[in-house]
């Protein structure tokens, strides 16, 4: 038995035992002599008395308990420090006094974030719900302490019917009348609205489930768009192969942080120089930006790139007007395809070789769309949550729609259009803030087909601040509603099939653009809190917990590394519903904020590998005569970028008001012992609180 004991003791004793000495407010540790083999013996032995074994085991237990106490104390101190730091951050936010009601005027926006009238009305409605919930909470607490704490709504009704009015004091009489009012007048409409939202929720969840099943089928069958073999062979044959004339456009506006990397990436596209023309479409109203971008274009012209610089004095129509103006150039008629990249996009050198061949011998194909990938997806919590959303959008929504119905909304960038399809659809129009979706819908109505390439990625940036993300989402959710109003008659009169009309009207516009933000905000931010104060109207637990958790699980499948963020993702999506609902209402009823266009702020991040490859490809060049004071402007720009370390965050009033509304409702749910509802309201209220104080992303100015 000796060899067996030696083996067990050798593997069982690992590490150095430590005793923790607790001296408030500091912690200190000192080492003890490690236990011998005798310490692990159980029972008596000739060389070791029974009492000695018992004492040794007691010492081991003491060491373990002290180590546990040390870990617990360390955890508690870290939580305490996190709470203290969170409190200091909130204090700074309150002291700065910067809210979303302030007017922001800078080089990118130069106008209000949202229409003041719309903002005040929406915020006033939320405040009414908040103050009403606070008053009702006080009323309910007073009733609870006076004995009005029934387990179910029908017991309250039975008690009231069996007891005549005036049986007790005035408070009991008032509360009994309040219960009757809510049972007879408030519960039916609230329950009806809740049931409608539940039905919409189930329909939208079914749509998500079918999309996920379609994505699974695509993966299982390994379905992917493949160009003609002769097109690939033509590319490999050299200059005499399939190299049609391609126009590349880079629309930008006051984007000093990203112009160099985007122009460099496009100029390094692997395509014959005689078959490509790059247009840098600059809408900047900042003279420094104009000079810097123009000089960058001149630099690449000296290197032999076929690139031109275009600047509009009047920024009419925003991006759509910029693209429309560029397409009116006389030399565009010589080109067959146009590739579009926003200012922060960095296509790989083989981008055109992997997209353009799909057009050969496929005359019905109008668009080839590539997937986005993000250089800053792990920058902060906000970018991680955005990555989850966009991964589902590309890999599930666009890939499934592209494979099965050859239609999806153009993303506005990282895509190649057949110029004939653009002209057939009527060209770029400035009537909405989603010109990319507009041109895609009109092209689809004219019979053009789209292809989505999930394996072709184009690097870009995600908004790193909540302010920038909120502006982006407002534009992305108000524009489709404007477009739906404008395109509905054309969809009905079009010659496409009934199924395609149904898909475009019900699935593409109504379900995914209107119903989703409507029920998400109404159900989880308004109806659910109100059912706490009107308990006769009920929301089942599977609506509050199980189905949302299942849908979040499905949404996060395309980004499996993000599984630890599944709960924050669910809460954040509900938090963003207030912005999406406001934008949807603005676009649906043509309110002022629906026409606002604010360029999303960028930080100019690039992947390390891309920077190295560009540095290796870029040869040394001789500087031509520089524009006067351009060197000084570059130095000022560098100093400005260094000075952007200071963080400026805002307080978002609507989100804070909803946070207090949900927290008040969670307190009311304790009185009726609704466990799942309490936890959902509590954590959802906390998430609104964090977003309201702008604690999930930093805005750098």
Short mmCIF file of C-alpha atoms in Angstrom, two decimals, residues 39 47 63 67 156 158 184 201 204 258 304 324 375 500 511-512 535 584 665:
data_model
loop_
_atom_site.label_atom_id
_atom_site.label_comp_id
_atom_site.label_asym_id
_atom_site.label_seq_id
_atom_site.Cartn_x
_atom_site.Cartn_y
_atom_site.Cartn_z
CA UNK A 39 -1.38 15.45 7.10
CA UNK A 47 3.58 6.47 13.64
CA UNK A 63 -6.69 27.15 5.93
CA UNK A 67 -8.87 31.21 1.86
CA UNK A 156 -60.21 41.22 -4.80
CA UNK A 158 -65.08 38.63 -4.79
CA UNK A 184 -64.63 47.33 -15.15
CA UNK A 201 -44.80 39.22 -30.83
CA UNK A 204 -42.46 38.20 -35.37
CA UNK A 258 -11.02 57.82 -42.12
CA UNK A 304 -0.66 56.15 -61.09
CA UNK A 324 -26.85 61.27 -58.15
CA UNK A 375 -12.39 46.38 -36.72
CA UNK A 500 -43.18 38.93 -53.72
CA UNK A 511 -43.30 43.11 -39.73
CA UNK A 512 -39.59 43.94 -39.58
CA UNK A 535 -53.06 43.27 -11.97
CA UNK A 584 -40.81 54.83 -36.56
CA UNK A 665 -43.33 48.89 -11.42
#
